[in-house]
PDB file of C-alpha atoms in Angstrom:
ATOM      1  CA  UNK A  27     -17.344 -19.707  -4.633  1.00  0.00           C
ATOM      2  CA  UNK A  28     -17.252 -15.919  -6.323  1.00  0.00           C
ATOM      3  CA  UNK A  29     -20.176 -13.835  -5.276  1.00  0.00           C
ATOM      4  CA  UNK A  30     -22.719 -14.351  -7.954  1.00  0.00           C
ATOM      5  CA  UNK A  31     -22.518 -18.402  -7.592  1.00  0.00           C
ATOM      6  CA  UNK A  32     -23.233 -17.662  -4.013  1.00  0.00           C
ATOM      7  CA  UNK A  33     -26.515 -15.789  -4.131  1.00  0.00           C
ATOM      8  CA  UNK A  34     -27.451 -18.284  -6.656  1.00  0.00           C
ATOM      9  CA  UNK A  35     -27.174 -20.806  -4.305  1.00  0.00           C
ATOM     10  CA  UNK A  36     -29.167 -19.402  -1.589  1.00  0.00           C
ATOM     11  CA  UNK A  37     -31.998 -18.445  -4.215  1.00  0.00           C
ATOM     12  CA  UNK A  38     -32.302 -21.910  -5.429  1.00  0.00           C
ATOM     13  CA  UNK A  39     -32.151 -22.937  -1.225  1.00  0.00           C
ATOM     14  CA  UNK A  40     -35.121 -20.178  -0.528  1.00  0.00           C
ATOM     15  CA  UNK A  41     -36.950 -21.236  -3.745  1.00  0.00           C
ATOM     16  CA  UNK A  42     -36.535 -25.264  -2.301  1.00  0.00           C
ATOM     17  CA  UNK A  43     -37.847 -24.727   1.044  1.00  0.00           C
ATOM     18  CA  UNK A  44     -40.541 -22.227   0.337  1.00  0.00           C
ATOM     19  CA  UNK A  45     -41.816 -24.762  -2.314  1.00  0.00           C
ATOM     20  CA  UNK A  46     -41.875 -27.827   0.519  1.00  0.00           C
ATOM     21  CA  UNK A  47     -43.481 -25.223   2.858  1.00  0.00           C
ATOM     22  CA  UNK A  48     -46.256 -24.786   0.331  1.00  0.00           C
ATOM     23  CA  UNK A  49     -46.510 -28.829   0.096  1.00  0.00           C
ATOM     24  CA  UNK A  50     -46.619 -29.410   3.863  1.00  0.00           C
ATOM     25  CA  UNK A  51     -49.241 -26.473   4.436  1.00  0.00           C
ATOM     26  CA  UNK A  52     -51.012 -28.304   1.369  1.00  0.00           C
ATOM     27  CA  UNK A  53     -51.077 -31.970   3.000  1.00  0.00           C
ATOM     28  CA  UNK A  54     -52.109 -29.925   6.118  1.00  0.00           C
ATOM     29  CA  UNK A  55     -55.331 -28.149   4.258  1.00  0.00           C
ATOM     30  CA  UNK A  56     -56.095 -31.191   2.843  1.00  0.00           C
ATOM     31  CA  UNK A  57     -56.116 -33.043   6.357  1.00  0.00           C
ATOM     32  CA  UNK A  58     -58.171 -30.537   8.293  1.00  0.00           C
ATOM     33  CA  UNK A  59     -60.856 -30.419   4.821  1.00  0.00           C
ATOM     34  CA  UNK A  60     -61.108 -34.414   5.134  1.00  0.00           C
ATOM     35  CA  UNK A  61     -60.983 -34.729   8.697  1.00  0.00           C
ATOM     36  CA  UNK A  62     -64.937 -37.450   9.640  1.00  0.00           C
ATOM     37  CA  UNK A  63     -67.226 -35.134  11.403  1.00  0.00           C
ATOM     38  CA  UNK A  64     -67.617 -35.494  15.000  1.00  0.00           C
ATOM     39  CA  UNK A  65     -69.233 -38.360  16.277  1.00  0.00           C
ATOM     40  CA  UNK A  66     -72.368 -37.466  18.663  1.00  0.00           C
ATOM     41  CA  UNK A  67     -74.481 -40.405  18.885  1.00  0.00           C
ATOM     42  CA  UNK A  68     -73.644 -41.932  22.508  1.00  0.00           C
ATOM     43  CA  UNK A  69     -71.059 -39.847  23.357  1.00  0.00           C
ATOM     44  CA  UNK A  70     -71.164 -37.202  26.207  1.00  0.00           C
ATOM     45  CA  UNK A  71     -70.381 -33.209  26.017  1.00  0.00           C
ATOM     46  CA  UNK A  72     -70.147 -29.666  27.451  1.00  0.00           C
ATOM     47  CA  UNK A  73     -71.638 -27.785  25.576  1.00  0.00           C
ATOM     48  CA  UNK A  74     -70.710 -24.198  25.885  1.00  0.00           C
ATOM     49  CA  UNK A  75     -72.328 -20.971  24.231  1.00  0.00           C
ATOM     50  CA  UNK A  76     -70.040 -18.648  21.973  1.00  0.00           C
ATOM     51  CA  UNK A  77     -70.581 -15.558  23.451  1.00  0.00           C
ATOM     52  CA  UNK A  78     -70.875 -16.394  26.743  1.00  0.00           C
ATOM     53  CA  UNK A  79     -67.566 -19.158  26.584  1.00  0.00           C
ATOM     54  CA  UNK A  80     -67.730 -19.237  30.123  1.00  0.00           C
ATOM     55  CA  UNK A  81     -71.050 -20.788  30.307  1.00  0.00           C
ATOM     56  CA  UNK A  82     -72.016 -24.454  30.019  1.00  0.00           C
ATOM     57  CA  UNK A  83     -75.271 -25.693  29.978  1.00  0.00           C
ATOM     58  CA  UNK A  84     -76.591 -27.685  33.124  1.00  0.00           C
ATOM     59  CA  UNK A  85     -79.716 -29.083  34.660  1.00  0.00           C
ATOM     60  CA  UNK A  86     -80.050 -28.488  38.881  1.00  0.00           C
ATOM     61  CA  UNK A  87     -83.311 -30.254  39.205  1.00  0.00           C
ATOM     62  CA  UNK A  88     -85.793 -33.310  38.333  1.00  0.00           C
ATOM     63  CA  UNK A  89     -89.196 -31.740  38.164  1.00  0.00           C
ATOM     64  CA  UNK A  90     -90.982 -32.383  35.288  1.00  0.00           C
ATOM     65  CA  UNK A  91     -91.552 -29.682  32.047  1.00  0.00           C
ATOM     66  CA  UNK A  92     -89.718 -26.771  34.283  1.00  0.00           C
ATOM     67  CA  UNK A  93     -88.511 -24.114  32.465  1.00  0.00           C
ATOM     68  CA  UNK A  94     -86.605 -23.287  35.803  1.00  0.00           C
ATOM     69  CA  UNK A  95     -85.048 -26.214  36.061  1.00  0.00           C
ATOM     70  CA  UNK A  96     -81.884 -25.803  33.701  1.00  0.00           C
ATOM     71  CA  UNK A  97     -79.363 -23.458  32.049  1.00  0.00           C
ATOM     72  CA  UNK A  98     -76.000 -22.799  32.046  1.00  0.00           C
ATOM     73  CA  UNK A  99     -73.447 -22.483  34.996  1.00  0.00           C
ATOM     74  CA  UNK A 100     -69.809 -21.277  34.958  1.00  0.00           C
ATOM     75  CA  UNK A 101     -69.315 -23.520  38.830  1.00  0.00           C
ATOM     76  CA  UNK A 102     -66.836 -25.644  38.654  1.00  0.00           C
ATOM     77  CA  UNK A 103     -67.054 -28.517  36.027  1.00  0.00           C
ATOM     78  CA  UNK A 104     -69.182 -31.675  37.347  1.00  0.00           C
ATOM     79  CA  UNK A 105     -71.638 -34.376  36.377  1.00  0.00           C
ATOM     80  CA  UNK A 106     -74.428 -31.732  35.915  1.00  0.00           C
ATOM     81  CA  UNK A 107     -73.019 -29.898  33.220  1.00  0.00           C
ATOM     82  CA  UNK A 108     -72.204 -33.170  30.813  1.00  0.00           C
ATOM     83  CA  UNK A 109     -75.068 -34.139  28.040  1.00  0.00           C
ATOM     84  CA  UNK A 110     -75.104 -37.530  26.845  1.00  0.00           C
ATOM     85  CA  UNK A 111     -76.678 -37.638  22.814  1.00  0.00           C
ATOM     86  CA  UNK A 112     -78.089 -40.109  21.783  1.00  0.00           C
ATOM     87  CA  UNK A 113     -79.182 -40.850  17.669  1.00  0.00           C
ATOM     88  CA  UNK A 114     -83.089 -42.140  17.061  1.00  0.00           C
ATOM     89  CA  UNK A 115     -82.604 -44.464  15.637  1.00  0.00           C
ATOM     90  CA  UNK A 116     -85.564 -44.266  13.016  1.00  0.00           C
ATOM     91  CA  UNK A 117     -84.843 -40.366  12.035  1.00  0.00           C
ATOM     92  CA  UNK A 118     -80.935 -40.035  11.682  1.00  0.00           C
ATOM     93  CA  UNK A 119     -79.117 -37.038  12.366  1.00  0.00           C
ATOM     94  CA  UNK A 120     -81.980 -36.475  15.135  1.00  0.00           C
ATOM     95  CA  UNK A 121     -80.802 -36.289  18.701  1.00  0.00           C
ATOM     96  CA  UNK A 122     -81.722 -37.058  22.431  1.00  0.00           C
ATOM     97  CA  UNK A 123     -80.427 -34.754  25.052  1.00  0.00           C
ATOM     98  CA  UNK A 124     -79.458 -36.313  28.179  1.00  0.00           C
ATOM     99  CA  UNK A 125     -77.803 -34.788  31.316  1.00  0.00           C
ATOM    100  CA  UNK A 126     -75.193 -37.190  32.686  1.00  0.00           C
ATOM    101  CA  UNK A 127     -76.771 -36.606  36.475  1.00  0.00           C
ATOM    102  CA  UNK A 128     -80.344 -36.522  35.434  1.00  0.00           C
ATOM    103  CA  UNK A 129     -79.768 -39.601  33.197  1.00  0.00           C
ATOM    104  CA  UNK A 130     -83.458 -40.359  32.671  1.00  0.00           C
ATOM    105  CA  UNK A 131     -84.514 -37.152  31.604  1.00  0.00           C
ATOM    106  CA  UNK A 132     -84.560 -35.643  27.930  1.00  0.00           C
ATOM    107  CA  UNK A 133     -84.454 -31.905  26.819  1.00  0.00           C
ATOM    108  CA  UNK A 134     -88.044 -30.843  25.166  1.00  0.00           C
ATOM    109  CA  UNK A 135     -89.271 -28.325  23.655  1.00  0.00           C
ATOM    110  CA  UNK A 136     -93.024 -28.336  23.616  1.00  0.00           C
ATOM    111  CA  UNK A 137     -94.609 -25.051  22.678  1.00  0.00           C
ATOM    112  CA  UNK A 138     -93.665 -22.084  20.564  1.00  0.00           C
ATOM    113  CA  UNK A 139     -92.540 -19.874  23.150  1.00  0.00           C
ATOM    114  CA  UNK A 140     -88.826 -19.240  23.754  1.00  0.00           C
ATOM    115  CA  UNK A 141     -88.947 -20.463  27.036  1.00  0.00           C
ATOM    116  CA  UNK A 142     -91.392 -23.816  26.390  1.00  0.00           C
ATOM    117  CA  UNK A 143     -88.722 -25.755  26.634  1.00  0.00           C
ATOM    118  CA  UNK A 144     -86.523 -27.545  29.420  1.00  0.00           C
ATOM    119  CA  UNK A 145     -86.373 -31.397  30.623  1.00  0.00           C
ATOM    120  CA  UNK A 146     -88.796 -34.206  30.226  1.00  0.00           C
ATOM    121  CA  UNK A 147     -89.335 -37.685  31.701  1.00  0.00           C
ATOM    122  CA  UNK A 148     -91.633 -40.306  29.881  1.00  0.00           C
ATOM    123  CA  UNK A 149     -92.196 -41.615  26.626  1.00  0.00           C
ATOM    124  CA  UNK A 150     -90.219 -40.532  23.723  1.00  0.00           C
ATOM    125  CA  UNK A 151     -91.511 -38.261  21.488  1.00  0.00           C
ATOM    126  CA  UNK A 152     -90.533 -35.830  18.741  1.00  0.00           C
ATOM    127  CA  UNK A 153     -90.417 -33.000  20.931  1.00  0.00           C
ATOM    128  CA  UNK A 154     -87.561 -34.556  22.347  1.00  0.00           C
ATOM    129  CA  UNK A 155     -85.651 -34.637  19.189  1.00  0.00           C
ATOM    130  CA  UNK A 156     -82.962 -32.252  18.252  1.00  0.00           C
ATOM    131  CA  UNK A 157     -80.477 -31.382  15.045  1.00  0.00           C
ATOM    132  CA  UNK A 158     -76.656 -30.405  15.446  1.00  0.00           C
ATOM    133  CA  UNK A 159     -76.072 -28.173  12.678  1.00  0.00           C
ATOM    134  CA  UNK A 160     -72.156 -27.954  12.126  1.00  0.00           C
ATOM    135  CA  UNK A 161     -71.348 -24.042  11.861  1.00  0.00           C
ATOM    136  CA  UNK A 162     -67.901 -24.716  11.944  1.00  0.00           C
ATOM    137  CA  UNK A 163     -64.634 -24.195  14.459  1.00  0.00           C
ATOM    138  CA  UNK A 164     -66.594 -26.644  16.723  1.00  0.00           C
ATOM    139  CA  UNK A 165     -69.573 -25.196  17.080  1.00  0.00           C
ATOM    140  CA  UNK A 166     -73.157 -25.737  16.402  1.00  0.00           C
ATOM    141  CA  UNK A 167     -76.952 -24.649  16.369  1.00  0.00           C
ATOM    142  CA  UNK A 168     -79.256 -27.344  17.711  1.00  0.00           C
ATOM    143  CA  UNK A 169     -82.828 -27.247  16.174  1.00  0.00           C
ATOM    144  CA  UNK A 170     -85.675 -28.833  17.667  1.00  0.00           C
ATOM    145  CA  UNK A 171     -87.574 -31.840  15.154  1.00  0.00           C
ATOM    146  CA  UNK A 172     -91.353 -30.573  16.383  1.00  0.00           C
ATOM    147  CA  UNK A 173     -90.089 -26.596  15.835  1.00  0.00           C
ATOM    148  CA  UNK A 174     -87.642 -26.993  13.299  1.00  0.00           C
ATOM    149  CA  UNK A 175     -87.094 -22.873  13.156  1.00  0.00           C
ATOM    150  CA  UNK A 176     -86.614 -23.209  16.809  1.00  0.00           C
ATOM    151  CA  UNK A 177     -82.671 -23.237  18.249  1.00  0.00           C
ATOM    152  CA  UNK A 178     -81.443 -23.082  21.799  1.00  0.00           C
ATOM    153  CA  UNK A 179     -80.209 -20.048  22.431  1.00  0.00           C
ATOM    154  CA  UNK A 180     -78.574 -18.061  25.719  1.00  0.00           C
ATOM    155  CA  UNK A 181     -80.088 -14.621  26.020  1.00  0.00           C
ATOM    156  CA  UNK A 182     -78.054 -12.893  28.499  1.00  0.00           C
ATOM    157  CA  UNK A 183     -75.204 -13.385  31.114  1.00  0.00           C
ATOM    158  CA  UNK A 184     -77.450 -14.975  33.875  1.00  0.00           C
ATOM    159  CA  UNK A 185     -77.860 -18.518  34.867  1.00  0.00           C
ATOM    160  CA  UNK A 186     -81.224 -18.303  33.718  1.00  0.00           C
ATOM    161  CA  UNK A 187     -80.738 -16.270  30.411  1.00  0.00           C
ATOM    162  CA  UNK A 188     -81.891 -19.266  27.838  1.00  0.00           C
ATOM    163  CA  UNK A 189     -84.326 -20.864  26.198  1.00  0.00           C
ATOM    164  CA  UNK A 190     -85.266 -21.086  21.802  1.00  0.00           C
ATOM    165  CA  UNK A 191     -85.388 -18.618  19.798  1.00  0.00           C
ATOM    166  CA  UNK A 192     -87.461 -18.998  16.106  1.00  0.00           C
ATOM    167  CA  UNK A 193     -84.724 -18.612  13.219  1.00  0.00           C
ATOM    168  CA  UNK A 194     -86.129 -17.068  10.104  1.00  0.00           C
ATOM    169  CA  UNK A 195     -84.822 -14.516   7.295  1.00  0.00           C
ATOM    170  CA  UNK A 196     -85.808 -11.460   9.229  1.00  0.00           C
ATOM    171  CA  UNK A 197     -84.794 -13.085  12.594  1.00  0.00           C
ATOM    172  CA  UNK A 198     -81.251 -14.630  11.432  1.00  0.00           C
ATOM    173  CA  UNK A 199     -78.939 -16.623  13.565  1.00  0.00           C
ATOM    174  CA  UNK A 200     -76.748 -15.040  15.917  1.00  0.00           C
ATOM    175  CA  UNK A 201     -73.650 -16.286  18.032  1.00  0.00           C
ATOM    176  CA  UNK A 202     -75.871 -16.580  20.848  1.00  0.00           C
ATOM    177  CA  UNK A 203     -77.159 -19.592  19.547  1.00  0.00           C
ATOM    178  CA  UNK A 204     -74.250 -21.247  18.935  1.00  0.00           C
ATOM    179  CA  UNK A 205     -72.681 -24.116  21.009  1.00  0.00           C
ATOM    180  CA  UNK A 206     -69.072 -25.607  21.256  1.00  0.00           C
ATOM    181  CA  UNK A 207     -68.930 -29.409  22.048  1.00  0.00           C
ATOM    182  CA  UNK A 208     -66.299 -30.619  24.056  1.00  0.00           C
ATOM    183  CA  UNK A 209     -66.212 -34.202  24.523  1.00  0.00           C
ATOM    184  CA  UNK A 210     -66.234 -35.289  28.218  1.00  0.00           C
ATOM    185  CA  UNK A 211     -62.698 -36.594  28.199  1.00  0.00           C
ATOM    186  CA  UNK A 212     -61.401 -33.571  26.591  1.00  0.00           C
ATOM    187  CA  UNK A 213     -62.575 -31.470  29.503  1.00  0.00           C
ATOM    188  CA  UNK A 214     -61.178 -30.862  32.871  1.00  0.00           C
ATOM    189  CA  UNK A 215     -63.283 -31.081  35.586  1.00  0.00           C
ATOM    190  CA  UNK A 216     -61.578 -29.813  38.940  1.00  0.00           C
ATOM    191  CA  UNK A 217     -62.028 -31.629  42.659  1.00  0.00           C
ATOM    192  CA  UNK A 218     -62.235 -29.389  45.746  1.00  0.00           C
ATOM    193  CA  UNK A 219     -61.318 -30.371  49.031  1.00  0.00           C
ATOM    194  CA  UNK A 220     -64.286 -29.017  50.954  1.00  0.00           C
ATOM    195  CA  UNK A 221     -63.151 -30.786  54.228  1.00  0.00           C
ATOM    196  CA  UNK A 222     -60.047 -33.092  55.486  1.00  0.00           C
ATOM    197  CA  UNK A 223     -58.457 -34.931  58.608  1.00  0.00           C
ATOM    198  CA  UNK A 224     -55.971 -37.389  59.595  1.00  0.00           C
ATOM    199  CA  UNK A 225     -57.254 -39.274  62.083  1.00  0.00           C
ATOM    200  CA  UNK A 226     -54.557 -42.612  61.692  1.00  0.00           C
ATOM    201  CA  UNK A 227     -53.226 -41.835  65.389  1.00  0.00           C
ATOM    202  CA  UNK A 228     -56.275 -41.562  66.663  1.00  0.00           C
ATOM    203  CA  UNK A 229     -55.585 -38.772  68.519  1.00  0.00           C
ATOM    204  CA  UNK A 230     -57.719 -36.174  67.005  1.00  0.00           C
ATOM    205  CA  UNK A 231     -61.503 -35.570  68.424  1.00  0.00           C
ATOM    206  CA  UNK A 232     -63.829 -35.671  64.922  1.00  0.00           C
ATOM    207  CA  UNK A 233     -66.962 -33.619  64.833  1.00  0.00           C
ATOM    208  CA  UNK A 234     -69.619 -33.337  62.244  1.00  0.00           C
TER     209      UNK A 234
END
């Protein structure tokens, strides 16, 4: 083969495989733009703020409308930190909040202040309801039914740095109130050996 039949022949080669690149990436596009939404309704989730990636959000205690008594923790992963959704089903696309350890509780939000809002026991009511709005790479702003300009947000690094913020045109969304959804078999929770003995012999005294 002379020189010019050659370079022909690795043109027409580089021409070939840069056209079936551009058809896989193609079929790829196409896969990732018809990929079926997420599925929420009785599934369980972290759910972890943008800006602060480190932090999931967690409930540490049972008391009744307490602000206090949830927020976000960067401990390691455990039952406290998972949120079970769950659809009404009379308004679809509506949510219940659950924590997977306080399993009989529901996030509220039940006054207009950022931080009227937190868990609630009893009957179900609209307050309880809540909107996933998909903003994309995972991650979403949850609206309250009763406040619908009202989204969770995290407010600073602390534990206790979160609560709603109202969402209008001169008070626009932010990263802050968006939330990444990892479903509970995606994540890796980590086990600790606090304390350990072999005691199979017998010969080793055990206290407490």
């Amino acid at each position: 083969m002379d020189r010019w039949n050659w370079t022909f022949q690795v043109c027409r080669y580089n021409v070939y495989f840069s056209t079936e690149i551009s058809k896989i990436i193609r079929l790829l596009h196409d896969k990732i733009e018809n990929m079926p939404p997420m599925h929420l309704d009785g599934n369980t989730f972290l759910i972890t703020n943008k800006v602060y990636y480190k932090a999931n959000l967690a409930q540490w205690g049972a008391d009744n409308k307490k602000h206090d008594q949830m927020g976000t923790s960067e401990d390691d992963i455990d039952a406290k930190q998972f949120w079970i959704l769950e659809e009404d089903e009379v308004h679809p696309g509506f949510y219940y909040i659950k924590n997977l350890y306080y399993n009989k509780m529901r996030l509220s939000k039940w006054g207009e202040s950022n931080d009227a809002c937190g868990m609630c026991n009893g009957r179900h009511n609209y307050e309880h309801m809540w909107k996933f709005i998909d903003e994309g790479d995972g991650y979403y702003s949850i609206y309250n039914y009763t406040f619908p300009s009202s989204v969770i947000m995290k407010f600073g690094s602390d534990s206790s740095s979160w609560g709603t913020r109202k969402v209008t045109k001169g008070n626009k969304s932010t990263n802050a109130n968006l939330w990444k959804l990892t479903p509970r078999f995606e994540a890796k929770p980590e086990a600790k050996v606090i304390w350990w003995v072999d005691n199979l012999q017998g010969d080793t005294d055990v206290n407490y």
